[in-house]
PDB file of C-alpha atoms in Angstrom:
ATOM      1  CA  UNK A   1      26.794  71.120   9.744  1.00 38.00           C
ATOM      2  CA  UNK A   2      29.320  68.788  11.174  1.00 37.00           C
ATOM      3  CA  UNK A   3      26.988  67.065  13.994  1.00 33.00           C
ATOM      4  CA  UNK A   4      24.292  66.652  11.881  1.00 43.00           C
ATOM      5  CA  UNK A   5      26.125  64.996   9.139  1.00 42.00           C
ATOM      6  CA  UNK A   6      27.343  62.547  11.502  1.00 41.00           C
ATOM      7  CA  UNK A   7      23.943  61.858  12.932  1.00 45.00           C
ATOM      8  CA  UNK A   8      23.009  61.355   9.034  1.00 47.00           C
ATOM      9  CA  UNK A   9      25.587  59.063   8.663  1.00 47.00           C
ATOM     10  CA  UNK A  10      24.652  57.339  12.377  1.00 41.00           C
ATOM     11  CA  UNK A  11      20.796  56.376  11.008  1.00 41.00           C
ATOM     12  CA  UNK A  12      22.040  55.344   7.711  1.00 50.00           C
ATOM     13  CA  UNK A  13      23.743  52.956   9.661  1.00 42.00           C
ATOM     14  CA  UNK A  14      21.552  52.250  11.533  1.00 51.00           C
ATOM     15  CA  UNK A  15      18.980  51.942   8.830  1.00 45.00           C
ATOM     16  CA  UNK A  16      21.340  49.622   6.985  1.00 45.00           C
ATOM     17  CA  UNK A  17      21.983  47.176  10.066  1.00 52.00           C
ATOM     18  CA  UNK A  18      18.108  46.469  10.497  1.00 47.00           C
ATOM     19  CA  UNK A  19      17.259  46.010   6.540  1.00 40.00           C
ATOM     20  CA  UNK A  20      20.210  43.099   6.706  1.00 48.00           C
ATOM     21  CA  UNK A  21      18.859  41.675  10.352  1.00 46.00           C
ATOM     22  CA  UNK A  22      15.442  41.014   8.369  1.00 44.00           C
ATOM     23  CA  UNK A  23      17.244  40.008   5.319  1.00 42.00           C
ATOM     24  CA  UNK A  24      18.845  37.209   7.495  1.00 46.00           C
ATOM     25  CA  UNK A  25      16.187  36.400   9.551  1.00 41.00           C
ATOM     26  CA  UNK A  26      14.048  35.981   6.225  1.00 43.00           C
ATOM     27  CA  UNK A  27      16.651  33.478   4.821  1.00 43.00           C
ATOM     28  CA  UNK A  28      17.128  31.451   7.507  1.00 43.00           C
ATOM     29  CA  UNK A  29      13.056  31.099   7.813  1.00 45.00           C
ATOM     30  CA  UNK A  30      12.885  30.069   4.331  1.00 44.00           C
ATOM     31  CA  UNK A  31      15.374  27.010   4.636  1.00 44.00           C
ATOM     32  CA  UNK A  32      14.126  26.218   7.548  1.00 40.00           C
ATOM     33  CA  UNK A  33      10.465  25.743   5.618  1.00 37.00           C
ATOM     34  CA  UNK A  34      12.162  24.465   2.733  1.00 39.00           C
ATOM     35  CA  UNK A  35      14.194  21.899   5.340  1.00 40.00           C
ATOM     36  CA  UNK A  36      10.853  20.740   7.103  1.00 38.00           C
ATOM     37  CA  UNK A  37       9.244  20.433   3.716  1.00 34.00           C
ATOM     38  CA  UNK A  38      11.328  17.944   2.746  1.00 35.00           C
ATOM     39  CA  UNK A  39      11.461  15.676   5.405  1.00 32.00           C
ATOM     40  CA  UNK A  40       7.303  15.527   5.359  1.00 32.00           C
ATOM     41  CA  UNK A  41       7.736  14.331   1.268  1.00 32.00           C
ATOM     42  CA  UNK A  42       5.889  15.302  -1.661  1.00 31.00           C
ATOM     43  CA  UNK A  43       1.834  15.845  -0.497  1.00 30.00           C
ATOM     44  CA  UNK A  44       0.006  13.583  -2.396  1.00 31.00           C
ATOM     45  CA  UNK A  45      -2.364  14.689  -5.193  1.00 30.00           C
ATOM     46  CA  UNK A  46      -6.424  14.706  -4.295  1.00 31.00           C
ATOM     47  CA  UNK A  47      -7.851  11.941  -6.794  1.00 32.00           C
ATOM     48  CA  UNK A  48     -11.741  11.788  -7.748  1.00 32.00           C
ATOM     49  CA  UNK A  49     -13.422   8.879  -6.361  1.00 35.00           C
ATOM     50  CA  UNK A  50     -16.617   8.124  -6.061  1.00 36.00           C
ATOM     51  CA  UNK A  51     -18.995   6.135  -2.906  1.00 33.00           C
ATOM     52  CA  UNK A  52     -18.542   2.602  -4.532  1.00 38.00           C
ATOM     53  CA  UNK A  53     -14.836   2.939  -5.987  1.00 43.00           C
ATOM     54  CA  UNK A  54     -11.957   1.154  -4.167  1.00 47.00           C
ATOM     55  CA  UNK A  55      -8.774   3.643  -3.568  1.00 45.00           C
ATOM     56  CA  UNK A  56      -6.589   1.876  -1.607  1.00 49.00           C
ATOM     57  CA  UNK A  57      -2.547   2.445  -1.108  1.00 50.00           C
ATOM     58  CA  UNK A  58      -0.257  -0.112  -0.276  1.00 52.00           C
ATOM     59  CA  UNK A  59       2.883   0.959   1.502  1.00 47.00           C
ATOM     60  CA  UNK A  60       4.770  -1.759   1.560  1.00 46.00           C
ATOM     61  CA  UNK A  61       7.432  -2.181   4.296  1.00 49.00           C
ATOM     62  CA  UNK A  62      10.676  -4.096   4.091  1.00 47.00           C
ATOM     63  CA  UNK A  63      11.308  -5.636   7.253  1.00 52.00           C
ATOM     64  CA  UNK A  64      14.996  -7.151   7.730  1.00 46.00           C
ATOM     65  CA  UNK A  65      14.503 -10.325  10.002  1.00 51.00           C
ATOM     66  CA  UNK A  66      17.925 -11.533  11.000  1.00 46.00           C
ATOM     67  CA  UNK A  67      16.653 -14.933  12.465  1.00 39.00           C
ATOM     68  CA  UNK A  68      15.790 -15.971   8.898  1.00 50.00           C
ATOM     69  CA  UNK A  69      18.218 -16.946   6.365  1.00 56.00           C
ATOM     70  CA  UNK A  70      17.416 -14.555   3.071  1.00 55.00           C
ATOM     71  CA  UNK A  71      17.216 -16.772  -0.036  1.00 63.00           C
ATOM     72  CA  UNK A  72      19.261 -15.972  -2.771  1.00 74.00           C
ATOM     73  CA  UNK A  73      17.797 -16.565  -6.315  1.00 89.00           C
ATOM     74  CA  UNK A  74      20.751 -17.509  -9.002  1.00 91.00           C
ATOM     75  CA  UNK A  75      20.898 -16.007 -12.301  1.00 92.00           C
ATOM     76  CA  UNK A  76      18.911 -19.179 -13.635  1.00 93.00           C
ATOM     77  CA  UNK A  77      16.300 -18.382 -11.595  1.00 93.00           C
ATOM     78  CA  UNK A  78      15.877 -14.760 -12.447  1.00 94.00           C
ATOM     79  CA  UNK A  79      15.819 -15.334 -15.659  1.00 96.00           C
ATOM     80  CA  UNK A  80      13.225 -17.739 -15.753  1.00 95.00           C
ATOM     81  CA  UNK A  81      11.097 -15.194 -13.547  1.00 96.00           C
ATOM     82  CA  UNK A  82      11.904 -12.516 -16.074  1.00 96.00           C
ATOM     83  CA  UNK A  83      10.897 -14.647 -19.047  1.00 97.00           C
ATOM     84  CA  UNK A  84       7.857 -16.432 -17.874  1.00 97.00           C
ATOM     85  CA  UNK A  85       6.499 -12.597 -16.945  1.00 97.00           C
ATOM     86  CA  UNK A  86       7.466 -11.684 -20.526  1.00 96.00           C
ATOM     87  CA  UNK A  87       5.907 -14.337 -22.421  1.00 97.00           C
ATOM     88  CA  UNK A  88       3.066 -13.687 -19.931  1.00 97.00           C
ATOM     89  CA  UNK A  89       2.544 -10.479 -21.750  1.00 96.00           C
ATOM     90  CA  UNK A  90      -0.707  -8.004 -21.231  1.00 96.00           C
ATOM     91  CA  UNK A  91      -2.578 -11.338 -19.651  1.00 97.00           C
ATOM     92  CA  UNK A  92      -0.791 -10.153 -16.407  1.00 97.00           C
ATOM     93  CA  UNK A  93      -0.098  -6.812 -14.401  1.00 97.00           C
ATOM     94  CA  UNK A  94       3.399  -6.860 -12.755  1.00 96.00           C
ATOM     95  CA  UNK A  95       4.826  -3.877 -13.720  1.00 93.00           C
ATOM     96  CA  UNK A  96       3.638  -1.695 -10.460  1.00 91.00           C
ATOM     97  CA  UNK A  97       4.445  -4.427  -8.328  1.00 92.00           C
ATOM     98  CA  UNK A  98       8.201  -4.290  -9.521  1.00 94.00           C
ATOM     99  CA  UNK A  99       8.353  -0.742  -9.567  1.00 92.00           C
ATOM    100  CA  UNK A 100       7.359  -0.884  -6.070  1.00 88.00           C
ATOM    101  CA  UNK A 101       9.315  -3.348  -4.486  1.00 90.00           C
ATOM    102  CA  UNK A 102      12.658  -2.626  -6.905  1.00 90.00           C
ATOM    103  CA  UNK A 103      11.988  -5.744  -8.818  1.00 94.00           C
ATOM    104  CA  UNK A 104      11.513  -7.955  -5.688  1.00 94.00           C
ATOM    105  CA  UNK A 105       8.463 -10.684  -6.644  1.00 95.00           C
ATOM    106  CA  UNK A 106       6.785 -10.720  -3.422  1.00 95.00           C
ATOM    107  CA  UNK A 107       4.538 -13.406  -1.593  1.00 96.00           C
ATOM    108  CA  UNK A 108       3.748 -15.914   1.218  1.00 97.00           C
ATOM    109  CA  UNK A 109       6.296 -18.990   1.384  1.00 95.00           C
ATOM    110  CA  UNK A 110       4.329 -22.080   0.434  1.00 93.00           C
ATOM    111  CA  UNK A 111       4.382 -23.629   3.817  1.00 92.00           C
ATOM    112  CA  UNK A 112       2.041 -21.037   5.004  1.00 94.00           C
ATOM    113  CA  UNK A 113      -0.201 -20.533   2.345  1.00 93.00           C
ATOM    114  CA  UNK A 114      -1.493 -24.273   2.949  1.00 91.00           C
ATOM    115  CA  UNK A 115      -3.462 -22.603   6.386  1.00 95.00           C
ATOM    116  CA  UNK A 116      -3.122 -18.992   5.805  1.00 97.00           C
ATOM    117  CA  UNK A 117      -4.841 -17.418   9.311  1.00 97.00           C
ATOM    118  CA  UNK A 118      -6.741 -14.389   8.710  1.00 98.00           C
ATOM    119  CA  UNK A 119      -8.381 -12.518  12.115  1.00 97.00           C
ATOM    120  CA  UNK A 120     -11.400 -10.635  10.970  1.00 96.00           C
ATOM    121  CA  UNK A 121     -12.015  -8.331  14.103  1.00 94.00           C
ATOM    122  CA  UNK A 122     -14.960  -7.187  15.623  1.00 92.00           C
ATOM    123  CA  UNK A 123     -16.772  -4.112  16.174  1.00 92.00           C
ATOM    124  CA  UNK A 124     -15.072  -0.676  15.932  1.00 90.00           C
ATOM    125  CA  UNK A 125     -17.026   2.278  14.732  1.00 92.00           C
ATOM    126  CA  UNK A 126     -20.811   2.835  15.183  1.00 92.00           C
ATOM    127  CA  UNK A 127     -21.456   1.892  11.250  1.00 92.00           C
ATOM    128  CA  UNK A 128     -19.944  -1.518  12.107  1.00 94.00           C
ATOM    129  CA  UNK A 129     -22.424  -4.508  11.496  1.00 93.00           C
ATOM    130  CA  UNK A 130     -22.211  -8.716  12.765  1.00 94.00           C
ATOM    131  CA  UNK A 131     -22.802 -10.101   8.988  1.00 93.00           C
ATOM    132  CA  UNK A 132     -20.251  -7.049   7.158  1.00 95.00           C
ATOM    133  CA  UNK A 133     -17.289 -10.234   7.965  1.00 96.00           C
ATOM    134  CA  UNK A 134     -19.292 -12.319   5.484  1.00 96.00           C
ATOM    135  CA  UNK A 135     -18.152  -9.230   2.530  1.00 95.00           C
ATOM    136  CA  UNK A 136     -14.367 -10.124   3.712  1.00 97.00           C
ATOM    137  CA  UNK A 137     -15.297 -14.199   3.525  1.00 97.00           C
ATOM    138  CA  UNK A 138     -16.596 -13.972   0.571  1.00 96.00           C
ATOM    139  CA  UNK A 139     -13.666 -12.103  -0.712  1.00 96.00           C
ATOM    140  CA  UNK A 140     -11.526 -14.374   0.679  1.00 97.00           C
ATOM    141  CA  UNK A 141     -13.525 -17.436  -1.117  1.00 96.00           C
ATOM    142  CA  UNK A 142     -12.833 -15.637  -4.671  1.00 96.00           C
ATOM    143  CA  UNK A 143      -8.919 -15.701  -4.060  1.00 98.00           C
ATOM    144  CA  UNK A 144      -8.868 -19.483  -2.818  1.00 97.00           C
ATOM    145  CA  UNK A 145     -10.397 -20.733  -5.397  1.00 96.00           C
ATOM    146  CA  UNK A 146      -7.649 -19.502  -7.833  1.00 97.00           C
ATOM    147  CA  UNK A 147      -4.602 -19.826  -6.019  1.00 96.00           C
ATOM    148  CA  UNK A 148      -3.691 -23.709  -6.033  1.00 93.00           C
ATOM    149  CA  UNK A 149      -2.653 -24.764  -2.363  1.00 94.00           C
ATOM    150  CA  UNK A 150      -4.489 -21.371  -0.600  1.00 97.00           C
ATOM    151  CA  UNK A 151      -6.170 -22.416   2.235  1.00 97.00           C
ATOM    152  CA  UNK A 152      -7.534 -19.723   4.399  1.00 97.00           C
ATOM    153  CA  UNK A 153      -8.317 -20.486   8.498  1.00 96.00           C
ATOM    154  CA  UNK A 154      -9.772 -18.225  10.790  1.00 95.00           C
ATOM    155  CA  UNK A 155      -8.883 -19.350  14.065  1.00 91.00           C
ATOM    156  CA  UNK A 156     -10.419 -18.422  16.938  1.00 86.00           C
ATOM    157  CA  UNK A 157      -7.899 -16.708  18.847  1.00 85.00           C
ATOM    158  CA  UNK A 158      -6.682 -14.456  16.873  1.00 85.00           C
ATOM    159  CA  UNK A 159      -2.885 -14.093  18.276  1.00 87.00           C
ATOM    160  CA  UNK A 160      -0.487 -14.359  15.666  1.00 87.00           C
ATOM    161  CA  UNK A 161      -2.675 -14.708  12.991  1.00 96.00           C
ATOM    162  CA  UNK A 162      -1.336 -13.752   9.319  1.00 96.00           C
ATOM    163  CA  UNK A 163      -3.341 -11.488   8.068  1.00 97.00           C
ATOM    164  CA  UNK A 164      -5.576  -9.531  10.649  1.00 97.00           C
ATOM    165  CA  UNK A 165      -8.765  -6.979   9.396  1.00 97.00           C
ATOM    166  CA  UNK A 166     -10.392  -3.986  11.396  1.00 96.00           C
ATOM    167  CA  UNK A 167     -12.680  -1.671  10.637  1.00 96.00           C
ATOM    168  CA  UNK A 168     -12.359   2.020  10.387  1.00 96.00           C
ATOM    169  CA  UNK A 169     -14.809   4.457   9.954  1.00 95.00           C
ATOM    170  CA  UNK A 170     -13.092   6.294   6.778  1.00 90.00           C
ATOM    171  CA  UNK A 171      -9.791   6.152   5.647  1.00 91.00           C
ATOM    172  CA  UNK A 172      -7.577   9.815   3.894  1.00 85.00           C
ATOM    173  CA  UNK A 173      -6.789  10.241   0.575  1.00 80.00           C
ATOM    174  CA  UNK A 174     -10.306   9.134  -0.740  1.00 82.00           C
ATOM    175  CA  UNK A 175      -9.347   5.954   0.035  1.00 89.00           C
ATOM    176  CA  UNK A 176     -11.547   3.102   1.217  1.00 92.00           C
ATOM    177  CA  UNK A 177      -9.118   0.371   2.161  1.00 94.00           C
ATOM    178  CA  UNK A 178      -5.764  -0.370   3.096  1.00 94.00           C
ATOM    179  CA  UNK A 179      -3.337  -3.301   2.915  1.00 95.00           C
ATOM    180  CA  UNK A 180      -0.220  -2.749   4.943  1.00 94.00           C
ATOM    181  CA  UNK A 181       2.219  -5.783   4.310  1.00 94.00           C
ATOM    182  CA  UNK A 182       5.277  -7.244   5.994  1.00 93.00           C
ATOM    183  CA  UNK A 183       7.591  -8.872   3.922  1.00 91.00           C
ATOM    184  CA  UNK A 184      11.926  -9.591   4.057  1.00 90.00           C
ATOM    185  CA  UNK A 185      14.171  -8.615   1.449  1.00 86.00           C
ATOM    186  CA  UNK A 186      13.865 -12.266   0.081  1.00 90.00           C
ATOM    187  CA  UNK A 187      10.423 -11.441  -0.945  1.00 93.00           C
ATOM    188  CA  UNK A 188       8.858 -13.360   1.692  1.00 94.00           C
ATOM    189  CA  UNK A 189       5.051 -12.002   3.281  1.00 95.00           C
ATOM    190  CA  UNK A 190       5.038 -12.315   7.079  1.00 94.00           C
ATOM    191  CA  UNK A 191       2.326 -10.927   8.041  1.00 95.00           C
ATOM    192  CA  UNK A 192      -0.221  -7.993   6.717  1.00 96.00           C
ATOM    193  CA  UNK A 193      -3.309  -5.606   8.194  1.00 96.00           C
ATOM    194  CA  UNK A 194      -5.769  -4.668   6.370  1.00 96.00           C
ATOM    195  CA  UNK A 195      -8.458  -1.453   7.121  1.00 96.00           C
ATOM    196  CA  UNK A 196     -11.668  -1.486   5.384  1.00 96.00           C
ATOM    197  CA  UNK A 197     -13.495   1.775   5.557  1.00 95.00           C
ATOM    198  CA  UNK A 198     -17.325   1.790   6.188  1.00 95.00           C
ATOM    199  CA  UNK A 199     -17.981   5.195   4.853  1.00 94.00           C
ATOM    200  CA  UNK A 200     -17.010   6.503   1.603  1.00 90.00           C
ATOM    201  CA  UNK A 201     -15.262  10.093   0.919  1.00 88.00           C
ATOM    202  CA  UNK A 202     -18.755  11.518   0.633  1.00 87.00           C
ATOM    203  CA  UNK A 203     -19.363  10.255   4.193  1.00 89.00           C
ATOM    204  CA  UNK A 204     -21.800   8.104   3.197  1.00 91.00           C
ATOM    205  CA  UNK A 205     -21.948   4.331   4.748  1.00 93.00           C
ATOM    206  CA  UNK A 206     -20.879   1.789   1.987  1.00 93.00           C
ATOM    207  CA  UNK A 207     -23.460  -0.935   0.587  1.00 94.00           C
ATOM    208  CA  UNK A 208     -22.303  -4.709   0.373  1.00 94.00           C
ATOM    209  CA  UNK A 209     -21.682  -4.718  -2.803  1.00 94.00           C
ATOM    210  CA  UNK A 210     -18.616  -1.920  -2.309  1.00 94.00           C
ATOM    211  CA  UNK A 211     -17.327  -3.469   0.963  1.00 95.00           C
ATOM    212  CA  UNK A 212     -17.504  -6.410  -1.013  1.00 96.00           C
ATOM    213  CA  UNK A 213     -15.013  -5.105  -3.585  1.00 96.00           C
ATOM    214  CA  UNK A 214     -12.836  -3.200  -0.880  1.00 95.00           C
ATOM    215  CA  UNK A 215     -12.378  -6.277   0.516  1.00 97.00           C
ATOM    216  CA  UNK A 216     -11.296  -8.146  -2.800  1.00 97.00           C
ATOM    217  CA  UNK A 217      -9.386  -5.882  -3.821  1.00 96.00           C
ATOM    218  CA  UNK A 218      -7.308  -5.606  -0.385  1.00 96.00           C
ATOM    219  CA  UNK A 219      -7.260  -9.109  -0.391  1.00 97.00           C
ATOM    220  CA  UNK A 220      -5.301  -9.064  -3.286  1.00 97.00           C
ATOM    221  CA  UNK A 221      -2.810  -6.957  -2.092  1.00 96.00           C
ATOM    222  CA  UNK A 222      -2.489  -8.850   1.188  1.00 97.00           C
ATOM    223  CA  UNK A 223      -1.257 -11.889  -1.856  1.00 97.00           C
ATOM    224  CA  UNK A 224       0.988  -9.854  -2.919  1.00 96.00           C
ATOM    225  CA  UNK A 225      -0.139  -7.995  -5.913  1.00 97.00           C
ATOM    226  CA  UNK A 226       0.059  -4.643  -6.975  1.00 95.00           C
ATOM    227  CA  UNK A 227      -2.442  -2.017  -8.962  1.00 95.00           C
ATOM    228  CA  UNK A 228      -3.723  -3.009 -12.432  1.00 96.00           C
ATOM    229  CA  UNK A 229      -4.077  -0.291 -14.478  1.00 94.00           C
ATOM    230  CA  UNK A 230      -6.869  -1.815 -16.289  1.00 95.00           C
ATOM    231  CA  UNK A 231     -10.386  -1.189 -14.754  1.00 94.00           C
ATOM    232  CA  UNK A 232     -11.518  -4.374 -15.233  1.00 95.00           C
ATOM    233  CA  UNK A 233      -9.695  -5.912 -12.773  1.00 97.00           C
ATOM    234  CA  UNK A 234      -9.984  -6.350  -9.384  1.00 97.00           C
ATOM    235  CA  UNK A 235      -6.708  -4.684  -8.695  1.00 96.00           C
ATOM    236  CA  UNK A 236      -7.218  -1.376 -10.529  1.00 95.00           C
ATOM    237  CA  UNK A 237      -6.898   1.461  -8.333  1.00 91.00           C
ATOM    238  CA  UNK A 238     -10.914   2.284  -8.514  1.00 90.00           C
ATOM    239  CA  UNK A 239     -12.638  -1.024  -9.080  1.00 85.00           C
ATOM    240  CA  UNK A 240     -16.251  -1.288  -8.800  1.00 87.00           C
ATOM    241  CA  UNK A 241     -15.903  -4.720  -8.884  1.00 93.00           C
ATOM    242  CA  UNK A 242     -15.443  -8.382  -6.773  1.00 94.00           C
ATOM    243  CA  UNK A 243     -15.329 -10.527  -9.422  1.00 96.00           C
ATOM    244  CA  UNK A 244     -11.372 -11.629 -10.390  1.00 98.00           C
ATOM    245  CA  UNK A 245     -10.869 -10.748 -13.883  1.00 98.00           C
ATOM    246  CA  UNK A 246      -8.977 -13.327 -15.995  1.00 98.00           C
ATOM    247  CA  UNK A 247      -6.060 -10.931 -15.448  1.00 98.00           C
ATOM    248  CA  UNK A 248      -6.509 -11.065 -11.840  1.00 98.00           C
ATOM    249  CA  UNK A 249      -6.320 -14.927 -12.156  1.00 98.00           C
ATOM    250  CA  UNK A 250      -3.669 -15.210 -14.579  1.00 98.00           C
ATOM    251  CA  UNK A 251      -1.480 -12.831 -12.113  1.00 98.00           C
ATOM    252  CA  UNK A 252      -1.425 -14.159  -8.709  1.00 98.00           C
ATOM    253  CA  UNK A 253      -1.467 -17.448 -10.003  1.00 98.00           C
ATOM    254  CA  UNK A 254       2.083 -16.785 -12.036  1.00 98.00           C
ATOM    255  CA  UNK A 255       3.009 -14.813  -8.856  1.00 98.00           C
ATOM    256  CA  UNK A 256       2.531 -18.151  -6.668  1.00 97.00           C
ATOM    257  CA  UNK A 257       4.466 -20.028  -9.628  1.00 97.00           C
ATOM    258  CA  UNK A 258       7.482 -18.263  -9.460  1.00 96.00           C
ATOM    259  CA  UNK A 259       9.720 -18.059  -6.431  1.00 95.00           C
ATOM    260  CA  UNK A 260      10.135 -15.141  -4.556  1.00 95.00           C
ATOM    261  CA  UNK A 261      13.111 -12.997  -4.627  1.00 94.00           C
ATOM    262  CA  UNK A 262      14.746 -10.168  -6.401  1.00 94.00           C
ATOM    263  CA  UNK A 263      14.845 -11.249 -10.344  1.00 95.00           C
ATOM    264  CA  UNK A 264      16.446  -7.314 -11.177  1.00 91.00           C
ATOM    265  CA  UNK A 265      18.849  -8.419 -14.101  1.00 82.00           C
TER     266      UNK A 265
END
C-alpha cells in the first residue's frame, strides 16, 4: 500500500508539472502574438470600390531637414490662418488635412511653385500605353489654372524633379493611386511620388476617363490637400470625377494663401 501510494503521489506530480509547462508555454505564445500584433498596427478595413472610383491613401511623411532653417509662424499668424479657414466655412475641406498633419498647413514654398518639375515616367507594366501621360497632363492643366503662380515643367531629365509619376499595375487596399509626399515640420513640400494604377480592384484595365480622375485627384494631394468628404469633389476619397469642384478651387487656392506652418492654437 505504501509503494503504490507514493507512485500515486509521483504521477500526480508529474501530471501537475506538465499541465503548468503548457500553461506557460501557452502564455508566453499569446504575448508574443499579442507583441507582434502591435508593432504591424491596426489592419485596415476592406472598403467597396468600384472600376472607375479613385481610393487613394496619402501617408504623409515628416522629414526633419537640418540644412533648412524651420519657419516659425507667430501667434498673429496662426490666428489669421485659423480665422480665414473659419470664415471660409463649408466652401472649403481642411479638416482631414489638419487631422493628418496635427494642424500643420502643408504646401510647396512659393519659389518653387513658379516651375514646379513633374517627371512623368515611362513604361512599366504590360497595360502601360505612350498617350496614358496626356491623362496626368491634363490633370495637371486643371490644377494650374486655379492656383495663381503654378507653373508646371517637365524637364527632360528627370533627376531631381519635384514631383515624379510611375505606373503600377494595381495598387492594395482597392486603391487606384497613391501620393506619397515629403514635407519638413515647417509645412514645407519637398518633393512627392505619385503611383497611378492601370487596373482597377476587379482587375480590369482602367478607361481614360478614370486614369483621368486618378490622376486629378493625386494631383491634388501632391498640392497638398487632403480628402473631401463630399463626393463632388475631386478630393473625395471615391471620385468619379476630373473636373475641380468649386470646393476644390476654393481650397487649394486658400491653402496657397496662407503660409505654411503649424497654426495649432
Amino acid at each position: 500500500m505504501r509503494v503504490s501510494a507514493v507512485s500515486s503521489g509521483v504521477l500526480r506530480v508529474r501530471a501537475l508539472s506538465i499541465v503548468a509547462l503548457f500553461l506557460c508555454v501557452a502564455i508566453i505564445g499569446d504575448r508574443l502574438y499579442r507583441a507582434r500584433m502591435a508593432h504591424r498596427g491596426p489592419t485596415p478595413p476592406d472598403t467597396p470600390s468600384t472600376p472607375t472610383e479613385v481610393r487613394s491613401s496619402l501617408p504623409a511623411r515628416s522629414v526633419p531637414i537640418p540644412a533648412l532653417r524651420a519657419d516659425t509662424l507667430t501667434s498673429t499668424d496662426r490666428s489669421n490662418a485659423r480665422s480665414s479657414i473659419r470664415d471660409a466655412g463649408a466652401t472649403v475641406y481642411f479638416d482631414s488635412l489638419l487631422a493628418e498633419t496635427d494642424s500643420t498647413l502643408r504646401r510647396w514654398p512659393d519659389s518653387t511653385l513658379r516651375a514646379l518639375a513633374v517627371a512623368i515616367n515611362s513604361g512599366g507594366p504590360a497595360e502601360w500605353r505612350p498617350d496614358m501621360a496626356d491623362q496626368v497632363r491634363s490633370a495637371l492643366r486643371e490644377w494650374e489654372t486655379v492656383v495663381p503662380g503654378l507653373h508646371f515643367t517637365e524637364p527632360l531629365d528627370a533627376t531631381g524633379a519635384s514631383i515624379t509619376v510611375h505606373w503600377v499595375e494595381h495598387l492594395r487596399g482597392n486603391r487606384t493611386g497613391q501620393a506619397d509626399l515629403v514635407w519638413d515640420r515647417a509645412g514645407r513640400i519637398h518633393h512627392v511620388d505619385v503611383s497611378l494604377a492601370l487596373l482597377g480592384p476587379n482587375g480590369q484595365p482602367l478607361d481614360d476617363t478614370a486614369l483621368r480622375a486618378v490622376a486629378a485627384h493625386e494631383m491634388g494631394h501632391a498640392l497638398g490637400l487632403a480628402h473631401s468628404g463630399d463626393s463632388t469633389d475631386v478630393l473625395f476619397a471615391a471620385t468619379h470625377t476630373s473636373t475641380l469642384s468649386p470646393r476644390d478651387v476654393a481650397t487649394v487656392q486658400l491653402l496657397y494663401q496662407l503660409r505654411p506652418g503649424n497654426i495649432k492654437q
